[in-house]
Coordinates of C-alpha atoms in Angstrom, one line a residue:
M1 CA 74.4 84.2 126.8
L2 CA 70.7 83.5 127.3
T3 CA 69.9 80.8 129.8
Q4 CA 67.6 77.9 128.9
T5 CA 64.9 79.3 131.3
S6 CA 65.0 82.8 129.7
V7 CA 64.8 81.3 126.2
K8 CA 61.8 79.2 127.2
S9 CA 60.1 82.3 128.9
E10 CA 60.5 84.4 125.8
S11 CA 59.2 81.6 123.6
H12 CA 56.0 81.4 125.7
A13 CA 55.6 85.3 126.0
G14 CA 54.8 85.5 122.2
P15 CA 51.8 83.2 122.1
Q16 CA 50.5 84.6 125.4
K17 CA 50.6 88.1 124.0
G18 CA 48.8 87.0 120.9
V19 CA 46.0 85.3 123.0
L20 CA 45.6 88.4 125.1
I21 CA 45.5 90.7 122.0
R22 CA 42.8 88.4 120.4
Y23 CA 40.8 88.5 123.8
L24 CA 40.9 92.2 124.0
Q25 CA 39.7 92.5 120.4
V26 CA 36.7 90.5 121.3
A27 CA 36.1 92.5 124.6
L28 CA 36.5 95.9 123.0
L29 CA 34.1 95.1 120.1
V30 CA 31.3 93.7 122.3
R31 CA 31.7 96.4 125.1
L32 CA 31.7 99.2 122.6
A33 CA 28.5 97.9 121.2
S34 CA 27.0 97.5 124.7
E35 CA 27.9 101.1 125.9
G36 CA 27.0 102.7 122.5
A37 CA 23.7 101.0 122.3
R38 CA 22.4 103.0 125.3
I39 CA 22.8 106.2 123.3
A40 CA 21.8 104.7 119.9
L41 CA 18.5 103.4 121.3
V42 CA 17.4 106.7 122.7
V43 CA 18.3 108.6 119.6
L44 CA 16.6 105.9 117.4
A45 CA 13.4 106.1 119.5
V46 CA 13.2 109.9 119.2
D47 CA 13.9 109.7 115.5
R48 CA 11.3 107.0 114.7
T49 CA 8.6 107.6 117.5
R50 CA 9.3 111.1 118.8
S51 CA 9.3 109.5 122.3
T52 CA 12.2 109.8 124.7
G53 CA 10.2 107.7 127.2
F54 CA 10.3 104.8 124.7
G55 CA 14.0 105.2 124.4
G56 CA 14.3 104.9 128.1
A57 CA 12.1 101.8 128.1
L58 CA 14.4 100.3 125.4
I59 CA 17.4 100.8 127.6
A60 CA 15.6 99.3 130.5
A61 CA 14.6 96.3 128.4
L62 CA 18.2 95.9 127.4
L63 CA 19.7 96.2 130.9
V64 CA 17.2 94.9 133.4
P65 CA 17.1 91.3 132.1
S66 CA 20.9 91.1 132.4
V67 CA 20.6 91.5 136.2
V68 CA 18.0 88.7 136.4
A69 CA 19.7 86.4 133.9
A70 CA 23.2 86.8 135.4
P71 CA 23.0 83.8 137.8
L72 CA 21.6 81.4 135.2
A73 CA 24.0 82.7 132.4
G74 CA 27.1 82.2 134.6
A75 CA 25.9 78.8 135.8
V76 CA 25.4 77.5 132.3
A77 CA 28.7 79.0 131.2
D78 CA 30.5 77.1 134.1
R79 CA 29.1 73.8 132.8
V80 CA 28.8 73.9 129.1
R81 CA 31.3 71.7 127.4
R82 CA 31.9 73.6 124.1
R83 CA 32.7 76.9 125.6
R84 CA 33.8 78.7 122.4
L85 CA 30.5 77.8 120.7
F86 CA 28.5 78.9 123.7
H87 CA 30.1 82.3 124.2
A88 CA 30.4 83.0 120.5
S89 CA 26.7 82.2 120.0
C90 CA 25.6 84.5 122.9
L91 CA 27.7 87.4 121.6
V92 CA 26.4 86.9 118.0
F93 CA 22.9 86.7 119.3
Y94 CA 23.3 89.9 121.3
G95 CA 24.5 91.7 118.1
T96 CA 21.8 90.3 116.0
G97 CA 19.3 91.5 118.6
L98 CA 20.6 95.0 118.4
G99 CA 20.3 94.8 114.6
A100 CA 16.8 93.6 114.9
V101 CA 15.7 96.4 117.2
A102 CA 17.2 98.8 114.7
M103 CA 14.9 97.4 112.0
L104 CA 11.8 97.1 114.1
V105 CA 11.5 100.4 116.1
G106 CA 8.6 102.3 114.8
R107 CA 7.5 99.6 112.4
V108 CA 6.0 97.1 114.8
S109 CA 4.3 97.4 118.1
A110 CA 6.3 98.6 121.1
P111 CA 5.8 95.3 123.1
V112 CA 7.4 93.3 120.3
V113 CA 10.4 95.6 120.2
L114 CA 10.8 95.6 124.0
A115 CA 10.6 91.8 124.0
V116 CA 13.4 91.6 121.3
A117 CA 15.6 94.0 123.2
G118 CA 14.9 92.2 126.5
T119 CA 15.8 88.8 124.9
A120 CA 19.1 90.2 123.7
G121 CA 19.7 91.8 127.1
C122 CA 19.8 88.3 128.7
C123 CA 23.2 87.9 127.0
T124 CA 24.7 91.0 128.5
P125 CA 26.3 89.2 131.5
L126 CA 28.5 87.3 129.0
L127 CA 29.7 90.6 127.5
T128 CA 31.1 91.6 130.9
G129 CA 31.9 89.2 133.7
G130 CA 31.4 86.2 131.5
L131 CA 34.2 87.3 129.1
T132 CA 36.5 88.3 132.0
S133 CA 36.2 84.9 133.6
L134 CA 37.8 83.3 130.5
L135 CA 41.1 85.0 131.1
S136 CA 42.2 82.4 133.7
D137 CA 41.7 79.7 131.1
L138 CA 43.5 81.6 128.4
L139 CA 46.6 82.8 130.3
P140 CA 49.0 81.5 132.9
H141 CA 48.6 82.6 136.6
K142 CA 51.6 85.0 136.5
A143 CA 50.1 86.9 133.6
L144 CA 46.7 87.4 135.1
S145 CA 47.2 90.6 137.1
R146 CA 48.3 92.5 134.0
A147 CA 45.6 90.9 131.9
F148 CA 42.9 91.9 134.3
S149 CA 44.3 95.4 134.3
L150 CA 44.1 95.6 130.5
D151 CA 40.6 94.1 130.6
A152 CA 39.7 97.0 132.9
V153 CA 41.1 99.3 130.3
S154 CA 38.7 97.7 127.7
Y155 CA 35.8 98.6 130.0
N156 CA 37.0 102.2 130.3
L157 CA 37.7 102.6 126.6
A158 CA 34.3 101.3 125.9
G159 CA 32.6 103.6 128.4
I160 CA 34.3 106.6 126.8
A161 CA 34.3 105.7 123.1
G162 CA 31.1 103.7 122.8
P163 CA 28.6 106.7 123.4
A164 CA 30.8 108.9 121.3
L165 CA 30.9 106.4 118.4
A166 CA 27.1 106.0 118.6
S167 CA 26.5 109.7 118.5
A168 CA 28.9 110.2 115.7
L169 CA 27.4 107.4 113.6
A170 CA 23.8 108.6 114.3
T171 CA 24.7 112.1 113.3
S172 CA 26.6 111.2 110.1
T173 CA 24.3 108.4 108.9
S174 CA 21.2 107.6 110.8
P175 CA 20.3 106.3 114.3
A176 CA 19.2 103.0 112.8
R177 CA 22.5 102.6 111.0
A178 CA 24.4 103.5 114.1
L179 CA 22.7 100.6 116.0
L180 CA 23.2 98.2 113.1
V181 CA 26.9 99.0 113.0
L182 CA 27.2 98.4 116.8
G183 CA 25.3 95.2 116.4
A184 CA 27.6 94.1 113.6
G185 CA 30.6 94.9 115.8
A186 CA 29.2 92.8 118.6
A187 CA 28.5 89.9 116.3
T188 CA 32.0 90.2 114.8
G189 CA 33.4 90.0 118.4
G190 CA 31.4 86.9 118.9
L191 CA 32.9 85.2 115.7
L192 CA 36.4 86.2 116.9
V193 CA 35.8 84.0 120.1
F194 CA 36.5 81.0 117.9
A195 CA 40.1 82.3 117.6
L196 CA 40.6 81.9 121.3
P197 CA 42.3 78.7 122.6
L198 CA 39.4 77.5 124.6
S199 CA 39.4 73.7 124.6
P200 CA 36.2 71.8 125.3
R201 CA 35.8 70.7 128.9
A202 CA 37.2 67.2 129.3
A203 CA 34.3 65.6 131.1
K204 CA 30.6 66.3 130.9
T205 CA 29.4 67.8 134.1
H206 CA 26.0 67.0 135.7
A207 CA 23.0 69.0 134.6
L208 CA 22.4 72.3 136.1
R209 CA 20.4 72.1 139.4
P210 CA 18.9 74.9 141.5
A211 CA 21.3 73.7 144.3
D212 CA 24.2 74.6 142.1
M213 CA 23.1 78.2 141.8
R214 CA 22.4 78.5 145.5
A215 CA 25.8 77.1 146.3
A216 CA 27.6 79.6 144.0
A217 CA 25.6 82.5 145.4
A218 CA 26.4 81.3 149.0
L219 CA 30.1 81.8 148.2
L220 CA 29.5 85.5 148.1
F221 CA 28.3 85.3 151.8
R222 CA 30.4 82.5 153.1
D223 CA 33.9 83.0 151.7
P224 CA 35.6 86.0 153.5
P225 CA 37.6 87.4 150.5
L226 CA 34.8 86.9 148.0
R227 CA 32.2 88.4 150.3
S228 CA 34.5 91.4 151.1
L229 CA 35.1 92.1 147.4
T230 CA 31.4 91.6 146.4
W231 CA 29.7 93.7 149.1
A232 CA 32.4 96.4 149.4
S233 CA 32.2 97.0 145.6
G234 CA 28.4 96.9 145.8
V235 CA 28.2 99.6 148.5
A236 CA 30.7 101.7 146.6
Q237 CA 28.5 101.5 143.5
L238 CA 25.6 102.9 145.6
G239 CA 27.6 106.2 145.5
I240 CA 29.0 105.9 142.0
G241 CA 25.5 105.4 140.6
A242 CA 24.5 108.7 142.1
L243 CA 27.2 110.7 140.3
P244 CA 25.3 111.5 137.1
V245 CA 22.7 113.3 139.3
V246 CA 25.4 114.9 141.3
C247 CA 27.0 116.2 138.1
V248 CA 23.9 117.9 137.0
L249 CA 23.7 119.7 140.4
L250 CA 27.3 120.7 140.1
A251 CA 26.9 122.0 136.6
A252 CA 24.1 124.3 138.0
R253 CA 26.2 125.4 140.9
Y254 CA 29.1 126.4 138.7
Q255 CA 26.8 127.6 135.9
T256 CA 28.7 125.5 133.4
P257 CA 26.5 123.4 131.3
W258 CA 29.3 121.2 129.8
A259 CA 30.1 120.0 133.3
V260 CA 27.1 117.6 133.2
G261 CA 29.0 115.3 131.0
G262 CA 32.4 116.8 131.4
L263 CA 32.8 115.8 135.1
M264 CA 32.0 112.2 134.3
T265 CA 34.3 112.2 131.3
A266 CA 37.1 113.5 133.6
M267 CA 36.5 110.6 135.9
A268 CA 36.4 108.0 133.1
L269 CA 39.7 109.4 131.7
G270 CA 41.2 109.2 135.1
S271 CA 40.0 105.6 135.4
L272 CA 41.5 104.8 132.1
T273 CA 44.9 106.3 133.2
G274 CA 44.7 104.4 136.5
S275 CA 44.1 101.2 134.7
L276 CA 46.9 101.7 132.2
A277 CA 49.3 102.5 135.1
Y278 CA 48.2 99.4 137.0
A279 CA 48.6 97.3 133.9
W280 CA 52.1 98.6 133.4
R281 CA 53.1 97.9 137.0
P282 CA 50.6 95.9 139.0
W283 CA 50.9 96.2 142.8
G284 CA 49.1 94.5 145.7
S285 CA 48.2 91.6 143.4
R286 CA 49.0 89.1 146.2
R287 CA 46.1 90.4 148.3
P288 CA 43.7 92.1 145.8
E289 CA 41.0 92.5 148.5
W290 CA 43.3 94.9 150.4
T291 CA 44.1 96.8 147.2
V292 CA 40.3 97.3 146.7
I293 CA 39.9 98.5 150.2
A294 CA 42.8 101.0 150.0
M295 CA 41.5 102.3 146.6
L296 CA 38.0 102.7 148.0
L297 CA 39.4 104.9 150.8
A298 CA 41.5 106.9 148.2
T299 CA 38.4 107.4 145.9
G300 CA 36.4 108.7 148.9
A301 CA 39.1 111.2 149.8
A302 CA 39.3 112.5 146.2
L303 CA 35.6 112.9 145.9
A304 CA 35.4 114.6 149.4
S305 CA 37.7 117.3 148.1
V306 CA 35.1 118.4 145.3
P307 CA 32.8 120.4 147.7
C308 CA 35.8 122.2 149.0
V309 CA 36.7 123.9 145.8
D310 CA 35.0 126.9 144.1
N311 CA 35.6 126.4 140.4
V312 CA 34.6 123.7 137.9
A313 CA 38.3 123.0 136.7
A314 CA 39.3 122.0 140.3
A315 CA 36.1 119.9 140.6
A316 CA 37.1 118.1 137.4
G317 CA 40.5 117.5 138.9
G318 CA 38.9 115.9 141.9
F319 CA 36.8 113.7 139.6
A320 CA 39.8 112.7 137.6
L321 CA 41.8 111.8 140.7
A322 CA 38.9 109.7 141.9
G323 CA 38.9 108.0 138.5
C324 CA 42.6 107.3 138.9
C325 CA 41.8 105.3 142.0
T326 CA 38.9 103.4 140.5
G327 CA 41.1 102.0 137.7
P328 CA 43.4 99.9 140.0
L329 CA 40.3 99.1 142.2
F330 CA 38.5 97.5 139.4
A331 CA 41.5 95.6 138.1
A332 CA 42.1 94.3 141.7
L333 CA 38.4 93.3 141.9
L334 CA 38.6 91.2 138.8
T335 CA 41.8 89.6 140.0
G336 CA 40.2 88.8 143.4
R337 CA 37.1 87.2 141.9
D338 CA 39.2 85.0 139.7
R339 CA 41.6 84.0 142.6
Y340 CA 39.0 83.1 145.2
A341 CA 36.3 81.6 143.0
P342 CA 36.3 77.8 142.6
T343 CA 36.8 76.7 139.0
T344 CA 33.3 75.1 138.9
A345 CA 31.6 78.4 139.7
R346 CA 34.1 81.0 138.4
T347 CA 31.9 82.5 135.6
Q348 CA 28.9 82.6 138.0
V349 CA 30.9 84.5 140.6
F350 CA 31.8 87.1 137.9
T351 CA 28.3 87.5 136.5
L352 CA 26.7 87.6 140.0
G353 CA 29.2 90.1 141.2
A354 CA 28.6 92.4 138.2
S355 CA 24.8 92.0 138.7
I356 CA 25.1 93.0 142.3
K357 CA 27.1 96.1 141.4
S358 CA 24.6 97.1 138.7
T359 CA 21.8 96.8 141.2
F360 CA 23.5 99.0 143.8
A361 CA 24.3 101.5 141.1
A362 CA 20.7 101.7 140.1
G363 CA 19.6 102.1 143.7
G364 CA 22.1 104.9 144.1
A365 CA 20.8 106.8 141.1
A366 CA 17.3 106.5 142.4
L367 CA 18.2 107.7 145.9
A368 CA 20.1 110.6 144.4
G369 CA 17.1 111.6 142.3
G370 CA 14.9 111.8 145.4
W371 CA 17.5 113.6 147.5
Q372 CA 18.3 116.4 145.1
S373 CA 16.9 119.0 147.5
A374 CA 19.9 118.3 149.8
G375 CA 22.1 120.1 147.4
S376 CA 25.3 119.2 145.4
D377 CA 27.7 119.4 148.4
S378 CA 25.7 117.1 150.6
L379 CA 25.3 114.6 147.7
V380 CA 29.0 114.6 146.9
F381 CA 29.9 114.0 150.6
A382 CA 27.3 111.2 150.7
V383 CA 29.0 109.6 147.6
A384 CA 32.4 109.9 149.2
G385 CA 31.0 108.5 152.4
C386 CA 29.7 105.4 150.5
Q387 CA 33.3 104.7 149.4
V388 CA 34.7 105.0 152.9
A389 CA 31.8 102.9 154.3
A390 CA 32.5 100.3 151.6
A391 CA 36.2 100.2 152.6
V392 CA 35.3 99.6 156.3
L393 CA 32.6 97.0 155.4
G394 CA 35.2 95.2 153.2
A395 CA 37.7 95.1 156.0
L396 CA 35.1 93.8 158.4
L397 CA 34.0 91.1 156.0
L398 CA 37.5 89.8 155.7
K399 CA 37.2 88.4 159.3
G400 CA 37.8 84.7 159.1
R401 CA 39.8 84.8 156.0
Q402 CA 41.3 81.4 155.0
A403 CA 44.9 80.8 155.6
N404 CA 45.4 79.5 152.1
A405 CA 44.0 82.6 150.3
D406 CA 47.4 83.6 149.0
C407 CA 47.8 80.3 147.1
P408 CA 47.5 80.1 143.4
P409 CA 43.9 79.5 142.2
S410 CA 44.6 75.8 141.5
E411 CA 45.5 75.3 145.1
T412 CA 43.0 77.6 146.7
N413 CA 40.0 76.2 144.9
M414 CA 40.7 72.6 146.1
G415 CA 39.1 73.5 149.4
Y416 CA 35.7 74.2 148.0

């Protein structure tokens, strides 16, 4: 006979599952659009203007403003009263911006097109960290570890399927139509936000002040778990950002052209596998910061094995194994941000953290580009060393960790 507690648990499981499914529909649609747009923009620029340089400028216009706008976007999201309207409007605006770029490239002046792309790019933080920060308002605390793991899966799926979808659409129809479809997908995801049970905030908060933004940023330096998660993941991205350059050198070393994209695909598939495994059985969720540290060490060890092999298949295995470690790492990172961020600054912590990671990744790509003469083996060891250094830094930054850090978010955040 079922107990009253088990019946109550089962009755709650259904609605929770439905909410998570609706959330994942939103996340997949907008993140597919974001990842696919990077390919569609370049193909569109070449098709309309015969300039790959303009394609690169369009990508930069879409991505760079997201780094600058992340603190403000997160701060506004933490204070706006009608959250569904705000998030839905931003996602629809992003999708509409992609559609506008598809119509304008090659037909109006380049500065106008770049301005449109840059304006749409200001909404990018709400496609990533901004959306993820909503999970703690949509689901109970006990369901969050699995939810963050599935959210990490949405990032992985978008990273794999987005560029493939954009390429397929551009080839079968046209680059402009491909970008229009991606924009329509993002706008549809924005409209689906209205199906999420996000109630308006009960009380109107004070107007956004510069001090609020400084206080949220200070958490990433002052709070031991948050600073460990933030800066360890940032240093790790310094290496991960260099991997596309590394893959080019490895493809030349093995004389295997497909390895340029194949090695990154192997890592992405490994990350997807790791995320799914972690979603099935989350572990280390009580102290996600230590899970991140452990997975950084494991990622470094897997990548360090690549220079020791003499064929591309074994190298792909090393990349896939590294990806299997980054899946749980990312899920634990999201769990930790949610757990240790105060409610009043949760979205800002997510968007700032994502911005810092993007900045480090860009720096890593730039450094690798200038260090190509060192050779593929040296670069791979450098990337692996970044993961180990990030793990050590993360452990050192945990010094002074609060005694109440293992409490549920509702209790932990009372101290801020």
